[in-house]
């Protein structure tokens, strides 16, 4: 399957997969019932399939963490499917309809852009993925309904005021700043230390105990020399000045949010648990507000739209009868 079609199929499965009849889902397992409409466990599995494979690779040596992440992923996917059903039900209650031509135009656009206009190749790839053209069309139609209903709620938001723009700029000025430099110290506890009795769980417990010592006033450099398992341990965990670009994004995001003298929580990295201390930070130059005003106005507009949609969705949830089943 082409990358474009795979993306569309996964997205459609998350938002707009058709709801099977109750009798069809009994052997499949029921994840939730929304106003009498069934969401099956297989629908949830379809929605999380791609992300699940990534999580299994990331946490292949940490079964407990994998289980937690998978539970969160499935819960999020199920909530998304429930919200989809609520929106579709509201669309039906309004007596609204979507023009068949709009759906045809949408699918023709996919064929034109992803398959160079070759409809037979498109249908063949659908078949190879176990999907009929009718089912794909139904999924796309429901996706368009959900998008239209959300867009209707978010339409005509008041423009950002000068005060809102200024407040947003001050709060997020780091987004438009370049040249920041930081000096950090780290304590690293490997998830697998090489000891026969060491497990990710026991190593995490050790990292948390080390963190508690630091919070209570233990000297970071001395503690790093005693416990840290990275190449900077002998230096008390100290690193030279680094830019954000020189650091792993997950570490940089934590480090640059610390103040000088600040201490991070225990970071669950891919192969280790890490504690960061910010020793010093030098900020670069920021773009003036006038240069990023339009970007800020769009961001504020998006935030307002999201708030309106969230409030609308909360209202739909309160009026609905929703029953979630356990996994």
Short mmCIF file of C-alpha atoms in Angstrom, two decimals:
data_model
loop_
_atom_site.label_atom_id
_atom_site.label_comp_id
_atom_site.label_asym_id
_atom_site.label_seq_id
_atom_site.Cartn_x
_atom_site.Cartn_y
_atom_site.Cartn_z
CA UNK A 1 0.00 0.00 0.00
CA UNK A 2 1.30 3.48 -0.77
CA UNK A 3 2.28 5.73 2.12
CA UNK A 4 -0.50 8.19 1.30
CA UNK A 5 -3.22 5.55 1.24
CA UNK A 6 -1.93 3.88 4.39
CA UNK A 7 -2.11 7.22 6.16
CA UNK A 8 -5.62 7.85 4.93
CA UNK A 9 -6.76 4.38 5.90
CA UNK A 10 -5.36 4.63 9.44
CA UNK A 11 -6.88 8.05 9.92
CA UNK A 12 -10.23 6.91 8.62
CA UNK A 13 -10.17 3.89 10.91
CA UNK A 14 -9.61 6.17 13.87
CA UNK A 15 -12.30 8.70 13.04
CA UNK A 16 -14.85 7.20 10.77
CA UNK A 17 -14.84 3.42 10.49
CA UNK A 18 -18.31 2.06 10.01
CA UNK A 19 -20.13 0.82 13.10
CA UNK A 20 -21.02 -2.87 12.74
CA UNK A 21 -24.33 -4.32 13.77
CA UNK A 22 -24.62 -5.67 17.31
CA UNK A 23 -24.84 -9.27 16.16
CA UNK A 24 -21.64 -8.91 14.15
CA UNK A 25 -19.67 -7.63 17.11
CA UNK A 26 -20.52 -10.25 19.70
CA UNK A 27 -17.61 -12.51 18.74
CA UNK A 28 -15.40 -9.49 18.21
CA UNK A 29 -15.70 -8.06 21.71
CA UNK A 30 -17.42 -4.80 22.60
CA UNK A 31 -15.19 -1.91 23.65
CA UNK A 32 -18.03 0.58 24.18
CA UNK A 33 -21.68 1.29 23.43
CA UNK A 34 -22.67 4.85 22.56
CA UNK A 35 -26.40 5.53 22.49
CA UNK A 36 -26.93 1.93 21.41
CA UNK A 37 -24.21 1.96 18.75
CA UNK A 38 -21.41 -0.54 19.25
CA UNK A 39 -17.68 0.16 19.04
CA UNK A 40 -15.81 -3.13 18.81
CA UNK A 41 -12.42 -3.97 20.23
CA UNK A 42 -11.19 -4.74 16.73
CA UNK A 43 -11.97 -1.15 15.73
CA UNK A 44 -9.81 0.06 18.58
CA UNK A 45 -7.05 -2.37 17.58
CA UNK A 46 -7.23 -1.10 13.99
CA UNK A 47 -6.95 2.47 15.24
CA UNK A 48 -3.81 1.82 17.30
CA UNK A 49 -2.06 -0.75 15.10
CA UNK A 50 0.66 1.51 13.68
CA UNK A 51 1.43 3.17 17.02
CA UNK A 52 1.41 -0.20 18.77
CA UNK A 53 4.24 -1.49 16.59
CA UNK A 54 6.32 1.58 17.42
CA UNK A 55 5.69 1.15 21.15
CA UNK A 56 6.64 -2.53 21.03
CA UNK A 57 9.97 -1.59 19.49
CA UNK A 58 10.57 1.25 21.94
CA UNK A 59 9.72 -0.77 25.06
CA UNK A 60 10.80 -4.24 23.96
CA UNK A 61 12.95 -4.58 27.08
CA UNK A 62 10.44 -3.03 29.48
CA UNK A 63 7.19 -5.05 29.52
CA UNK A 64 5.68 -3.05 32.39
CA UNK A 65 6.19 0.26 30.59
CA UNK A 66 4.84 -1.24 27.37
CA UNK A 67 1.70 -2.37 29.15
CA UNK A 68 1.14 1.12 30.60
CA UNK A 69 1.72 2.85 27.27
CA UNK A 70 -0.55 0.41 25.43
CA UNK A 71 -3.34 0.96 27.95
CA UNK A 72 -3.06 4.72 27.45
CA UNK A 73 -2.97 4.35 23.67
CA UNK A 74 -6.08 2.15 23.58
CA UNK A 75 -7.96 4.43 25.96
CA UNK A 76 -7.17 7.45 23.80
CA UNK A 77 -8.23 5.64 20.63
CA UNK A 78 -11.47 4.47 22.23
CA UNK A 79 -12.29 8.01 23.38
CA UNK A 80 -11.70 9.19 19.81
CA UNK A 81 -14.06 6.56 18.42
CA UNK A 82 -16.69 7.46 21.01
CA UNK A 83 -16.45 11.13 20.08
CA UNK A 84 -16.83 10.18 16.42
CA UNK A 85 -20.07 8.35 17.19
CA UNK A 86 -21.39 11.33 19.14
CA UNK A 87 -20.69 13.72 16.27
CA UNK A 88 -22.27 11.41 13.69
CA UNK A 89 -25.34 11.00 15.89
CA UNK A 90 -25.67 14.78 16.23
CA UNK A 91 -25.38 15.14 12.46
CA UNK A 92 -28.19 12.61 12.03
CA UNK A 93 -30.34 14.31 14.69
CA UNK A 94 -30.06 17.59 12.79
CA UNK A 95 -31.40 15.89 9.68
CA UNK A 96 -28.31 17.03 7.79
CA UNK A 97 -26.87 15.36 4.72
CA UNK A 98 -23.63 15.46 2.80
CA UNK A 99 -23.72 15.62 -0.98
CA UNK A 100 -22.65 12.42 -2.68
CA UNK A 101 -20.68 14.46 -5.20
CA UNK A 102 -18.46 15.86 -2.43
CA UNK A 103 -17.43 12.35 -1.38
CA UNK A 104 -16.84 11.36 -5.00
CA UNK A 105 -14.66 14.44 -5.51
CA UNK A 106 -12.68 13.59 -2.36
CA UNK A 107 -11.96 10.04 -3.51
CA UNK A 108 -11.18 11.16 -7.05
CA UNK A 109 -8.68 13.58 -5.55
CA UNK A 110 -6.97 10.72 -3.71
CA UNK A 111 -6.81 8.67 -6.90
CA UNK A 112 -5.44 11.61 -8.84
CA UNK A 113 -2.80 12.62 -6.28
CA UNK A 114 -1.69 9.23 -4.92
CA UNK A 115 -2.29 6.93 -7.90
CA UNK A 116 -1.73 9.30 -10.83
CA UNK A 117 -5.36 8.90 -11.83
CA UNK A 118 -5.21 5.09 -12.04
CA UNK A 119 -8.50 4.00 -10.49
CA UNK A 120 -7.80 0.30 -11.05
CA UNK A 121 -4.54 0.53 -9.08
CA UNK A 122 -6.41 2.30 -6.28
CA UNK A 123 -9.11 -0.38 -6.07
CA UNK A 124 -6.46 -3.12 -6.22
CA UNK A 125 -4.57 -1.68 -3.27
CA UNK A 126 -7.79 -1.36 -1.32
CA UNK A 127 -8.52 -5.03 -1.97
CA UNK A 128 -5.01 -6.05 -0.91
CA UNK A 129 -5.56 -4.23 2.38
CA UNK A 130 -8.82 -6.12 2.92
CA UNK A 131 -11.08 -3.17 2.18
CA UNK A 132 -13.78 -2.63 -0.42
CA UNK A 133 -14.30 0.61 -2.27
CA UNK A 134 -17.75 0.87 -0.68
CA UNK A 135 -16.32 0.61 2.83
CA UNK A 136 -13.57 3.11 2.09
CA UNK A 137 -16.11 5.52 0.64
CA UNK A 138 -18.27 5.16 3.74
CA UNK A 139 -15.27 5.88 5.96
CA UNK A 140 -14.32 8.97 3.97
CA UNK A 141 -17.90 10.24 4.08
CA UNK A 142 -18.01 9.93 7.85
CA UNK A 143 -14.65 11.62 8.16
CA UNK A 144 -15.93 14.54 6.11
CA UNK A 145 -19.02 14.76 8.32
CA UNK A 146 -16.92 14.88 11.49
CA UNK A 147 -14.64 17.53 10.02
CA UNK A 148 -17.58 19.63 8.82
CA UNK A 149 -19.38 19.42 12.17
CA UNK A 150 -16.28 20.42 14.10
CA UNK A 151 -15.57 23.21 11.63
CA UNK A 152 -19.12 24.53 12.02
CA UNK A 153 -18.66 24.80 15.78
CA UNK A 154 -15.32 26.57 15.47
CA UNK A 155 -16.37 29.05 12.79
CA UNK A 156 -16.29 32.82 13.26
CA UNK A 157 -14.15 33.08 16.38
CA UNK A 158 -13.34 36.66 17.43
CA UNK A 159 -9.87 37.81 16.30
CA UNK A 160 -7.02 37.93 18.78
CA UNK A 161 -6.79 41.19 20.69
CA UNK A 162 -3.47 43.08 21.05
CA UNK A 163 -3.39 42.08 24.72
CA UNK A 164 -3.85 38.40 23.83
CA UNK A 165 -1.07 38.59 21.24
CA UNK A 166 1.33 40.20 23.70
CA UNK A 167 0.52 37.70 26.46
CA UNK A 168 0.98 34.75 24.08
CA UNK A 169 4.32 36.15 22.87
CA UNK A 170 5.67 36.57 26.39
CA UNK A 171 4.55 33.09 27.41
CA UNK A 172 6.01 31.39 24.32
CA UNK A 173 8.96 33.64 23.47
CA UNK A 174 11.33 30.65 23.59
CA UNK A 175 9.70 29.36 20.38
CA UNK A 176 11.17 32.28 18.45
CA UNK A 177 14.52 32.39 20.19
CA UNK A 178 17.69 30.96 18.67
CA UNK A 179 21.19 30.47 20.00
CA UNK A 180 20.27 29.23 23.49
CA UNK A 181 23.12 27.40 25.27
CA UNK A 182 23.00 25.29 28.40
CA UNK A 183 25.31 23.49 30.81
CA UNK A 184 23.82 20.46 32.51
CA UNK A 185 24.85 17.64 34.77
CA UNK A 186 23.27 14.21 34.52
CA UNK A 187 22.85 11.03 36.49
CA UNK A 188 22.11 8.03 34.31
CA UNK A 189 20.76 4.70 35.55
CA UNK A 190 20.74 2.11 32.75
CA UNK A 191 17.61 0.01 32.48
CA UNK A 192 19.87 -3.01 32.06
CA UNK A 193 23.06 -2.61 34.04
CA UNK A 194 24.47 -6.05 33.27
CA UNK A 195 23.74 -7.40 36.73
CA UNK A 196 21.70 -10.59 36.71
CA UNK A 197 19.14 -9.27 39.20
CA UNK A 198 18.68 -5.86 37.55
CA UNK A 199 15.39 -5.18 35.79
CA UNK A 200 13.92 -1.95 34.39
CA UNK A 201 11.61 -1.83 37.40
CA UNK A 202 14.42 -2.21 39.94
CA UNK A 203 16.57 0.32 38.07
CA UNK A 204 13.72 2.81 38.00
CA UNK A 205 13.28 2.39 41.74
CA UNK A 206 16.99 3.10 42.18
CA UNK A 207 16.72 6.25 40.05
CA UNK A 208 13.77 7.45 42.11
CA UNK A 209 15.69 6.85 45.35
CA UNK A 210 18.64 8.83 43.96
CA UNK A 211 16.27 11.63 42.99
CA UNK A 212 14.88 11.70 46.53
CA UNK A 213 18.41 12.10 47.92
CA UNK A 214 19.01 15.06 45.61
CA UNK A 215 15.72 16.71 46.55
CA UNK A 216 16.71 16.38 50.20
CA UNK A 217 19.96 18.22 49.53
CA UNK A 218 22.53 15.63 48.47
CA UNK A 219 25.37 17.08 46.38
CA UNK A 220 24.71 16.34 42.71
CA UNK A 221 28.35 15.87 41.66
CA UNK A 222 29.12 13.50 44.53
CA UNK A 223 25.94 11.54 43.89
CA UNK A 224 26.73 11.30 40.17
CA UNK A 225 30.21 9.95 40.87
CA UNK A 226 28.68 7.31 43.13
CA UNK A 227 25.68 6.17 41.10
CA UNK A 228 25.74 7.45 37.52
CA UNK A 229 26.46 5.00 34.72
CA UNK A 230 27.32 7.34 31.85
CA UNK A 231 30.64 8.65 30.51
CA UNK A 232 30.39 11.88 32.54
CA UNK A 233 30.09 10.22 35.94
CA UNK A 234 33.74 10.82 36.85
CA UNK A 235 33.21 14.54 36.21
CA UNK A 236 30.28 14.64 38.59
CA UNK A 237 27.89 14.29 35.66
CA UNK A 238 28.95 17.67 34.20
CA UNK A 239 28.71 18.40 30.47
CA UNK A 240 30.17 21.28 28.44
CA UNK A 241 28.01 24.02 26.98
CA UNK A 242 25.53 22.64 24.43
CA UNK A 243 22.94 24.08 22.10
CA UNK A 244 19.45 22.64 21.82
CA UNK A 245 20.37 21.15 18.45
CA UNK A 246 23.26 19.19 19.96
CA UNK A 247 20.97 17.41 22.40
CA UNK A 248 18.44 14.65 22.02
CA UNK A 249 15.06 16.41 21.64
CA UNK A 250 13.45 14.60 24.58
CA UNK A 251 16.35 15.66 26.83
CA UNK A 252 16.59 19.19 25.43
CA UNK A 253 12.89 19.82 26.01
CA UNK A 254 13.29 18.99 29.70
CA UNK A 255 16.64 20.72 30.20
CA UNK A 256 15.72 24.04 28.60
CA UNK A 257 12.55 24.22 30.69
CA UNK A 258 14.61 24.15 33.89
CA UNK A 259 15.87 27.26 35.62
CA UNK A 260 19.49 27.57 36.69
CA UNK A 261 19.90 25.32 39.71
CA UNK A 262 16.77 23.38 38.81
CA UNK A 263 16.40 19.62 38.97
CA UNK A 264 14.33 17.48 36.63
CA UNK A 265 12.19 14.54 37.62
CA UNK A 266 13.33 11.05 36.62
CA UNK A 267 13.18 10.91 32.82
CA UNK A 268 12.21 7.57 31.27
CA UNK A 269 14.49 7.53 28.23
CA UNK A 270 14.76 4.65 25.76
CA UNK A 271 17.56 2.74 27.49
CA UNK A 272 17.99 4.53 30.81
CA UNK A 273 16.49 6.65 33.56
CA UNK A 274 18.04 10.11 33.60
CA UNK A 275 18.10 12.98 36.10
CA UNK A 276 19.15 16.42 34.85
CA UNK A 277 20.45 19.40 36.79
CA UNK A 278 20.63 22.77 35.03
CA UNK A 279 23.98 24.33 35.97
CA UNK A 280 23.79 27.43 33.77
CA UNK A 281 21.87 28.73 30.78
CA UNK A 282 22.48 31.51 28.25
CA UNK A 283 19.56 32.69 26.15
CA UNK A 284 19.96 33.74 22.54
CA UNK A 285 18.06 36.42 20.64
CA UNK A 286 14.32 36.31 19.99
CA UNK A 287 12.46 37.51 16.93
CA UNK A 288 10.49 40.69 17.67
CA UNK A 289 6.76 40.29 18.21
CA UNK A 290 6.02 42.23 15.02
CA UNK A 291 7.67 39.49 12.93
CA UNK A 292 5.63 36.67 14.43
CA UNK A 293 2.31 38.45 15.00
CA UNK A 294 0.46 36.57 12.25
CA UNK A 295 1.71 33.23 13.55
CA UNK A 296 0.56 34.18 17.05
CA UNK A 297 -2.85 35.27 15.81
CA UNK A 298 -3.32 31.92 14.05
CA UNK A 299 -2.26 30.04 17.18
CA UNK A 300 -4.69 32.00 19.35
CA UNK A 301 -7.47 31.41 16.83
CA UNK A 302 -6.73 27.67 16.92
CA UNK A 303 -6.80 27.68 20.72
CA UNK A 304 -10.17 29.46 20.75
CA UNK A 305 -11.57 27.03 18.18
CA UNK A 306 -10.34 24.06 20.19
CA UNK A 307 -11.92 25.44 23.36
CA UNK A 308 -15.28 25.85 21.60
CA UNK A 309 -15.11 22.34 20.12
CA UNK A 310 -14.09 20.83 23.46
CA UNK A 311 -17.05 22.52 25.17
CA UNK A 312 -19.41 21.30 22.45
CA UNK A 313 -18.08 17.75 22.70
CA UNK A 314 -18.45 17.81 26.47
CA UNK A 315 -22.09 18.76 26.00
CA UNK A 316 -22.63 15.83 23.62
CA UNK A 317 -21.01 13.45 26.10
CA UNK A 318 -23.22 14.64 28.96
CA UNK A 319 -26.37 13.98 26.93
CA UNK A 320 -25.25 10.56 25.71
CA UNK A 321 -25.50 7.11 27.23
CA UNK A 322 -21.97 5.72 27.08
CA UNK A 323 -20.86 2.38 28.43
CA UNK A 324 -17.21 1.38 28.29
CA UNK A 325 -16.19 -2.24 28.73
CA UNK A 326 -12.89 -3.30 30.23
CA UNK A 327 -10.07 -4.87 28.25
#
